[in-house]
Amino acid sequence: MSLRVFILGNLCEGNHHPYDIKKMLKSDNLEDVQKLNDGRLYYNFEVLLKQGYIEKIEVTREENRPEKTTYGITDAGRKVLEEEIYAAFKNFKDVKSLYSSTVFLKHADPVKLAFLIEEAIQKLQAAKKRIVEDWNLLKHRTPINVHLIQEHSLSYMELEISWLKKLLAYVRGELTEL
């Protein structure tokens, strides 16, 4: 999951303080996927600010409290968010790597997303086919415990393919509920 995409996507929805983003990560149950500490969060905000993808909107200070900076997204930030969503699908590794991009799909072109998801499905299916072909040559010589590992691996790939197919249906407007 990309913290950068999560920050930019949330700033597309409205202006936020970094701590707001941290709370959203927790409330969306993505904290386990994205191990996050305050240093990493604030560092990402600083990098995005220096790159011109976000801007300071307001700095407030309450009594006996540190400054609180609220950020908003720039036009360049909106563009890079869209590009990073596409890149996440183009460079598909596993479903977890797509979580933050999936949350913000509405900021990307559905036709382009559908194409990239189809490519990811095809790549995963081809990889599964190669693994099965290789396995068929070896399975008669392997112990049962290795069969269990192989079974788990193939089941996991099937689950990922199934999830991508559902996401594709959603992007195409064919899936409205689960």
PDB file of C-alpha atoms in Angstrom:
ATOM      1  CA  MET A   1       0.000   0.000   0.000  1.00  0.00           C
ATOM      2  CA  SER A   2       1.261   3.460  -0.854  1.00  0.00           C
ATOM      3  CA  LEU A   3       1.159   6.001   1.935  1.00  0.00           C
ATOM      4  CA  ARG A   4       1.709   8.698  -0.688  1.00  0.00           C
ATOM      5  CA  VAL A   5      -1.448   7.697  -2.556  1.00  0.00           C
ATOM      6  CA  PHE A   6      -3.375   7.516   0.712  1.00  0.00           C
ATOM      7  CA  ILE A   7      -2.301  11.050   1.677  1.00  0.00           C
ATOM      8  CA  LEU A   8      -2.950  12.552  -1.755  1.00  0.00           C
ATOM      9  CA  GLY A   9      -6.267  10.740  -2.117  1.00  0.00           C
ATOM     10  CA  ASN A  10      -7.521  11.982   1.224  1.00  0.00           C
ATOM     11  CA  LEU A  11      -6.401  15.515   0.448  1.00  0.00           C
ATOM     12  CA  CYS A  12      -8.468  15.306  -2.755  1.00  0.00           C
ATOM     13  CA  GLU A  13     -11.463  14.814  -0.481  1.00  0.00           C
ATOM     14  CA  GLY A  14     -10.611  17.858   1.652  1.00  0.00           C
ATOM     15  CA  ASN A  15      -7.906  19.643   3.598  1.00  0.00           C
ATOM     16  CA  HIS A  16      -6.358  17.695   6.484  1.00  0.00           C
ATOM     17  CA  HIS A  17      -3.741  17.708   9.190  1.00  0.00           C
ATOM     18  CA  PRO A  18      -1.330  14.726   9.138  1.00  0.00           C
ATOM     19  CA  TYR A  19      -2.881  13.376  12.328  1.00  0.00           C
ATOM     20  CA  ASP A  20      -6.272  13.265  10.540  1.00  0.00           C
ATOM     21  CA  ILE A  21      -4.699  11.031   7.897  1.00  0.00           C
ATOM     22  CA  LYS A  22      -3.323   8.752  10.608  1.00  0.00           C
ATOM     23  CA  LYS A  23      -6.809   8.433  12.141  1.00  0.00           C
ATOM     24  CA  MET A  24      -8.285   7.646   8.716  1.00  0.00           C
ATOM     25  CA  LEU A  25      -5.703   4.925   8.193  1.00  0.00           C
ATOM     26  CA  LYS A  26      -6.790   3.389  11.489  1.00  0.00           C
ATOM     27  CA  SER A  27     -10.511   3.788  10.822  1.00  0.00           C
ATOM     28  CA  ASP A  28     -10.193   2.213   7.345  1.00  0.00           C
ATOM     29  CA  ASN A  29      -8.448  -0.791   8.976  1.00  0.00           C
ATOM     30  CA  LEU A  30      -5.380  -0.182   6.827  1.00  0.00           C
ATOM     31  CA  GLU A  31      -2.999   0.425   9.721  1.00  0.00           C
ATOM     32  CA  ASP A  32      -1.955  -3.236   9.820  1.00  0.00           C
ATOM     33  CA  VAL A  33      -1.114  -3.121   6.119  1.00  0.00           C
ATOM     34  CA  GLN A  34       0.731   0.183   6.382  1.00  0.00           C
ATOM     35  CA  LYS A  35       2.984   0.188   9.428  1.00  0.00           C
ATOM     36  CA  LEU A  36       3.098   3.841  10.320  1.00  0.00           C
ATOM     37  CA  ASN A  37       4.828   6.015  12.833  1.00  0.00           C
ATOM     38  CA  ASP A  38       4.558   9.774  13.177  1.00  0.00           C
ATOM     39  CA  GLY A  39       8.035  10.351  11.766  1.00  0.00           C
ATOM     40  CA  ARG A  40       7.259   8.485   8.556  1.00  0.00           C
ATOM     41  CA  LEU A  41       3.905  10.252   8.194  1.00  0.00           C
ATOM     42  CA  TYR A  42       5.302  13.756   8.675  1.00  0.00           C
ATOM     43  CA  TYR A  43       8.279  12.958   6.426  1.00  0.00           C
ATOM     44  CA  ASN A  44       5.874  12.016   3.613  1.00  0.00           C
ATOM     45  CA  PHE A  45       3.989  15.284   4.087  1.00  0.00           C
ATOM     46  CA  GLU A  46       7.268  17.245   3.913  1.00  0.00           C
ATOM     47  CA  VAL A  47       8.350  15.438   0.729  1.00  0.00           C
ATOM     48  CA  LEU A  48       4.969  16.018  -0.932  1.00  0.00           C
ATOM     49  CA  LEU A  49       5.124  19.686   0.103  1.00  0.00           C
ATOM     50  CA  LYS A  50       8.645  20.131  -1.349  1.00  0.00           C
ATOM     51  CA  GLN A  51       7.551  18.444  -4.589  1.00  0.00           C
ATOM     52  CA  GLY A  52       4.650  20.882  -4.900  1.00  0.00           C
ATOM     53  CA  TYR A  53       1.974  18.184  -4.679  1.00  0.00           C
ATOM     54  CA  ILE A  54       0.454  19.599  -1.492  1.00  0.00           C
ATOM     55  CA  GLU A  55       0.363  23.045   0.063  1.00  0.00           C
ATOM     56  CA  LYS A  56      -0.054  24.524   3.513  1.00  0.00           C
ATOM     57  CA  ILE A  57      -3.562  25.853   3.938  1.00  0.00           C
ATOM     58  CA  GLU A  58      -3.543  26.962   7.552  1.00  0.00           C
ATOM     59  CA  VAL A  59      -1.236  26.925  10.549  1.00  0.00           C
ATOM     60  CA  THR A  60      -2.900  27.204  13.951  1.00  0.00           C
ATOM     61  CA  ARG A  61      -1.545  27.160  17.442  1.00  0.00           C
ATOM     62  CA  GLU A  62      -3.485  26.514  20.619  1.00  0.00           C
ATOM     63  CA  GLU A  63      -2.219  27.333  24.083  1.00  0.00           C
ATOM     64  CA  ASN A  64       0.540  24.973  25.243  1.00  0.00           C
ATOM     65  CA  ARG A  65       0.219  22.918  22.039  1.00  0.00           C
ATOM     66  CA  PRO A  66       2.536  22.632  19.026  1.00  0.00           C
ATOM     67  CA  GLU A  67       1.589  24.229  15.710  1.00  0.00           C
ATOM     68  CA  LYS A  68      -1.024  22.361  13.713  1.00  0.00           C
ATOM     69  CA  THR A  69      -0.670  22.611   9.935  1.00  0.00           C
ATOM     70  CA  THR A  70      -3.554  21.806   7.629  1.00  0.00           C
ATOM     71  CA  TYR A  71      -2.650  20.791   4.071  1.00  0.00           C
ATOM     72  CA  GLY A  72      -4.481  20.732   0.759  1.00  0.00           C
ATOM     73  CA  ILE A  73      -3.682  19.155  -2.587  1.00  0.00           C
ATOM     74  CA  THR A  74      -2.428  21.093  -5.611  1.00  0.00           C
ATOM     75  CA  ASP A  75      -3.301  20.498  -9.269  1.00  0.00           C
ATOM     76  CA  ALA A  76       0.105  18.822  -9.656  1.00  0.00           C
ATOM     77  CA  GLY A  77      -0.800  16.585  -6.696  1.00  0.00           C
ATOM     78  CA  ARG A  78      -4.074  15.550  -8.328  1.00  0.00           C
ATOM     79  CA  LYS A  79      -2.201  14.636 -11.496  1.00  0.00           C
ATOM     80  CA  VAL A  80       0.465  12.626  -9.656  1.00  0.00           C
ATOM     81  CA  LEU A  81      -2.261  10.836  -7.649  1.00  0.00           C
ATOM     82  CA  GLU A  82      -3.854   9.658 -10.885  1.00  0.00           C
ATOM     83  CA  GLU A  83      -0.465   8.590 -12.274  1.00  0.00           C
ATOM     84  CA  GLU A  84       0.404   6.686  -9.101  1.00  0.00           C
ATOM     85  CA  ILE A  85      -2.924   4.864  -9.141  1.00  0.00           C
ATOM     86  CA  TYR A  86      -2.160   3.689 -12.683  1.00  0.00           C
ATOM     87  CA  ALA A  87       1.406   2.757 -11.702  1.00  0.00           C
ATOM     88  CA  ALA A  88       0.154   0.628  -8.796  1.00  0.00           C
ATOM     89  CA  PHE A  89      -1.921  -1.470 -11.185  1.00  0.00           C
ATOM     90  CA  LYS A  90       0.722  -1.549 -13.898  1.00  0.00           C
ATOM     91  CA  ASN A  91       3.328  -2.784 -11.398  1.00  0.00           C
ATOM     92  CA  PHE A  92       0.934  -5.179  -9.656  1.00  0.00           C
ATOM     93  CA  LYS A  93       2.645  -7.337  -7.026  1.00  0.00           C
ATOM     94  CA  ASP A  94      -0.255  -8.478  -4.891  1.00  0.00           C
ATOM     95  CA  VAL A  95      -3.690  -7.243  -3.856  1.00  0.00           C
ATOM     96  CA  LYS A  96      -2.415  -5.603  -0.661  1.00  0.00           C
ATOM     97  CA  SER A  97      -0.184  -3.357  -2.751  1.00  0.00           C
ATOM     98  CA  LEU A  98      -3.364  -1.998  -4.397  1.00  0.00           C
ATOM     99  CA  TYR A  99      -5.315  -1.127  -1.262  1.00  0.00           C
ATOM    100  CA  SER A 100      -4.736   2.640  -1.174  1.00  0.00           C
ATOM    101  CA  SER A 101      -5.138   2.959  -4.950  1.00  0.00           C
ATOM    102  CA  THR A 102      -8.386   1.013  -4.782  1.00  0.00           C
ATOM    103  CA  VAL A 103      -9.778   3.400  -2.158  1.00  0.00           C
ATOM    104  CA  PHE A 104      -9.278   6.314  -4.569  1.00  0.00           C
ATOM    105  CA  LEU A 105     -10.273   4.779  -7.922  1.00  0.00           C
ATOM    106  CA  LYS A 106     -12.681   7.637  -8.586  1.00  0.00           C
ATOM    107  CA  HIS A 107      -9.668   9.868  -9.265  1.00  0.00           C
ATOM    108  CA  ALA A 108      -8.644   7.824 -12.315  1.00  0.00           C
ATOM    109  CA  ASP A 109     -10.104   6.993 -15.721  1.00  0.00           C
ATOM    110  CA  PRO A 110     -12.160   3.765 -15.500  1.00  0.00           C
ATOM    111  CA  VAL A 111     -11.320   2.721 -19.066  1.00  0.00           C
ATOM    112  CA  LYS A 112      -7.585   2.961 -18.428  1.00  0.00           C
ATOM    113  CA  LEU A 113      -8.008   1.222 -15.048  1.00  0.00           C
ATOM    114  CA  ALA A 114      -9.960  -1.627 -16.666  1.00  0.00           C
ATOM    115  CA  PHE A 115      -7.155  -2.147 -19.173  1.00  0.00           C
ATOM    116  CA  LEU A 116      -4.506  -2.217 -16.413  1.00  0.00           C
ATOM    117  CA  ILE A 117      -6.559  -4.595 -14.260  1.00  0.00           C
ATOM    118  CA  GLU A 118      -7.047  -6.917 -17.227  1.00  0.00           C
ATOM    119  CA  GLU A 119      -3.268  -6.910 -17.750  1.00  0.00           C
ATOM    120  CA  ALA A 120      -2.681  -7.742 -14.076  1.00  0.00           C
ATOM    121  CA  ILE A 121      -5.155 -10.633 -14.299  1.00  0.00           C
ATOM    122  CA  GLN A 122      -3.450 -11.972 -17.415  1.00  0.00           C
ATOM    123  CA  LYS A 123       0.003 -11.750 -15.828  1.00  0.00           C
ATOM    124  CA  LEU A 124      -1.173 -13.554 -12.709  1.00  0.00           C
ATOM    125  CA  GLN A 125      -2.937 -16.253 -14.735  1.00  0.00           C
ATOM    126  CA  ALA A 126       0.184 -16.790 -16.857  1.00  0.00           C
ATOM    127  CA  ALA A 127       2.360 -17.040 -13.744  1.00  0.00           C
ATOM    128  CA  LYS A 128      -0.063 -19.547 -12.215  1.00  0.00           C
ATOM    129  CA  LYS A 129      -0.035 -21.606 -15.419  1.00  0.00           C
ATOM    130  CA  ARG A 130       3.794 -21.739 -15.410  1.00  0.00           C
ATOM    131  CA  ILE A 131       3.832 -22.780 -11.758  1.00  0.00           C
ATOM    132  CA  VAL A 132       1.296 -25.555 -12.388  1.00  0.00           C
ATOM    133  CA  GLU A 133       3.261 -26.817 -15.390  1.00  0.00           C
ATOM    134  CA  ASP A 134       6.489 -26.866 -13.378  1.00  0.00           C
ATOM    135  CA  TRP A 135       4.730 -28.464 -10.421  1.00  0.00           C
ATOM    136  CA  ASN A 136       3.318 -31.236 -12.579  1.00  0.00           C
ATOM    137  CA  LEU A 137       6.873 -32.235 -13.462  1.00  0.00           C
ATOM    138  CA  LEU A 138       7.977 -32.321  -9.815  1.00  0.00           C
ATOM    139  CA  LYS A 139       5.001 -33.297  -7.691  1.00  0.00           C
ATOM    140  CA  HIS A 140       5.453 -37.064  -7.952  1.00  0.00           C
ATOM    141  CA  ARG A 141       8.886 -36.676  -6.266  1.00  0.00           C
ATOM    142  CA  THR A 142       7.927 -34.374  -3.417  1.00  0.00           C
ATOM    143  CA  PRO A 143       6.700 -35.093   0.110  1.00  0.00           C
ATOM    144  CA  ILE A 144       3.183 -34.262   1.246  1.00  0.00           C
ATOM    145  CA  ASN A 145       4.277 -31.198   3.237  1.00  0.00           C
ATOM    146  CA  VAL A 146       5.578 -29.609   0.019  1.00  0.00           C
ATOM    147  CA  HIS A 147       2.244 -30.451  -1.641  1.00  0.00           C
ATOM    148  CA  LEU A 148       0.529 -28.499   1.143  1.00  0.00           C
ATOM    149  CA  ILE A 149       2.716 -25.470   0.488  1.00  0.00           C
ATOM    150  CA  GLN A 150       2.032 -25.686  -3.241  1.00  0.00           C
ATOM    151  CA  GLU A 151      -1.695 -26.035  -2.631  1.00  0.00           C
ATOM    152  CA  HIS A 152      -1.665 -22.928  -0.444  1.00  0.00           C
ATOM    153  CA  SER A 153       0.342 -20.957  -2.992  1.00  0.00           C
ATOM    154  CA  LEU A 154      -2.038 -21.820  -5.838  1.00  0.00           C
ATOM    155  CA  SER A 155      -5.095 -21.095  -3.686  1.00  0.00           C
ATOM    156  CA  TYR A 156      -3.666 -17.687  -2.836  1.00  0.00           C
ATOM    157  CA  MET A 157      -3.098 -16.937  -6.526  1.00  0.00           C
ATOM    158  CA  GLU A 158      -6.672 -17.971  -7.313  1.00  0.00           C
ATOM    159  CA  LEU A 159      -7.966 -15.685  -4.569  1.00  0.00           C
ATOM    160  CA  GLU A 160      -5.958 -12.761  -5.976  1.00  0.00           C
ATOM    161  CA  ILE A 161      -7.267 -13.460  -9.505  1.00  0.00           C
ATOM    162  CA  SER A 162     -10.830 -13.652  -8.201  1.00  0.00           C
ATOM    163  CA  TRP A 163     -10.441 -10.341  -6.337  1.00  0.00           C
ATOM    164  CA  LEU A 164      -9.009  -8.627  -9.424  1.00  0.00           C
ATOM    165  CA  LYS A 165     -11.937  -9.899 -11.515  1.00  0.00           C
ATOM    166  CA  LYS A 166     -14.384  -8.433  -8.990  1.00  0.00           C
ATOM    167  CA  LEU A 167     -12.502  -5.143  -9.020  1.00  0.00           C
ATOM    168  CA  LEU A 168     -12.604  -5.145 -12.820  1.00  0.00           C
ATOM    169  CA  ALA A 169     -16.374  -5.660 -12.735  1.00  0.00           C
ATOM    170  CA  TYR A 170     -16.665  -2.787 -10.252  1.00  0.00           C
ATOM    171  CA  VAL A 171     -14.552  -0.452 -12.400  1.00  0.00           C
ATOM    172  CA  ARG A 172     -16.712  -1.310 -15.410  1.00  0.00           C
ATOM    173  CA  GLY A 173     -19.850  -0.523 -13.398  1.00  0.00           C
ATOM    174  CA  GLU A 174     -21.013  -4.146 -13.441  1.00  0.00           C
ATOM    175  CA  LEU A 175     -20.642  -4.758  -9.681  1.00  0.00           C
ATOM    176  CA  THR A 176     -22.784  -2.681  -7.375  1.00  0.00           C
ATOM    177  CA  GLU A 177     -22.842  -4.887  -4.287  1.00  0.00           C
ATOM    178  CA  LEU A 178     -21.193  -7.995  -2.908  1.00  0.00           C
TER     179      LEU A 178
END
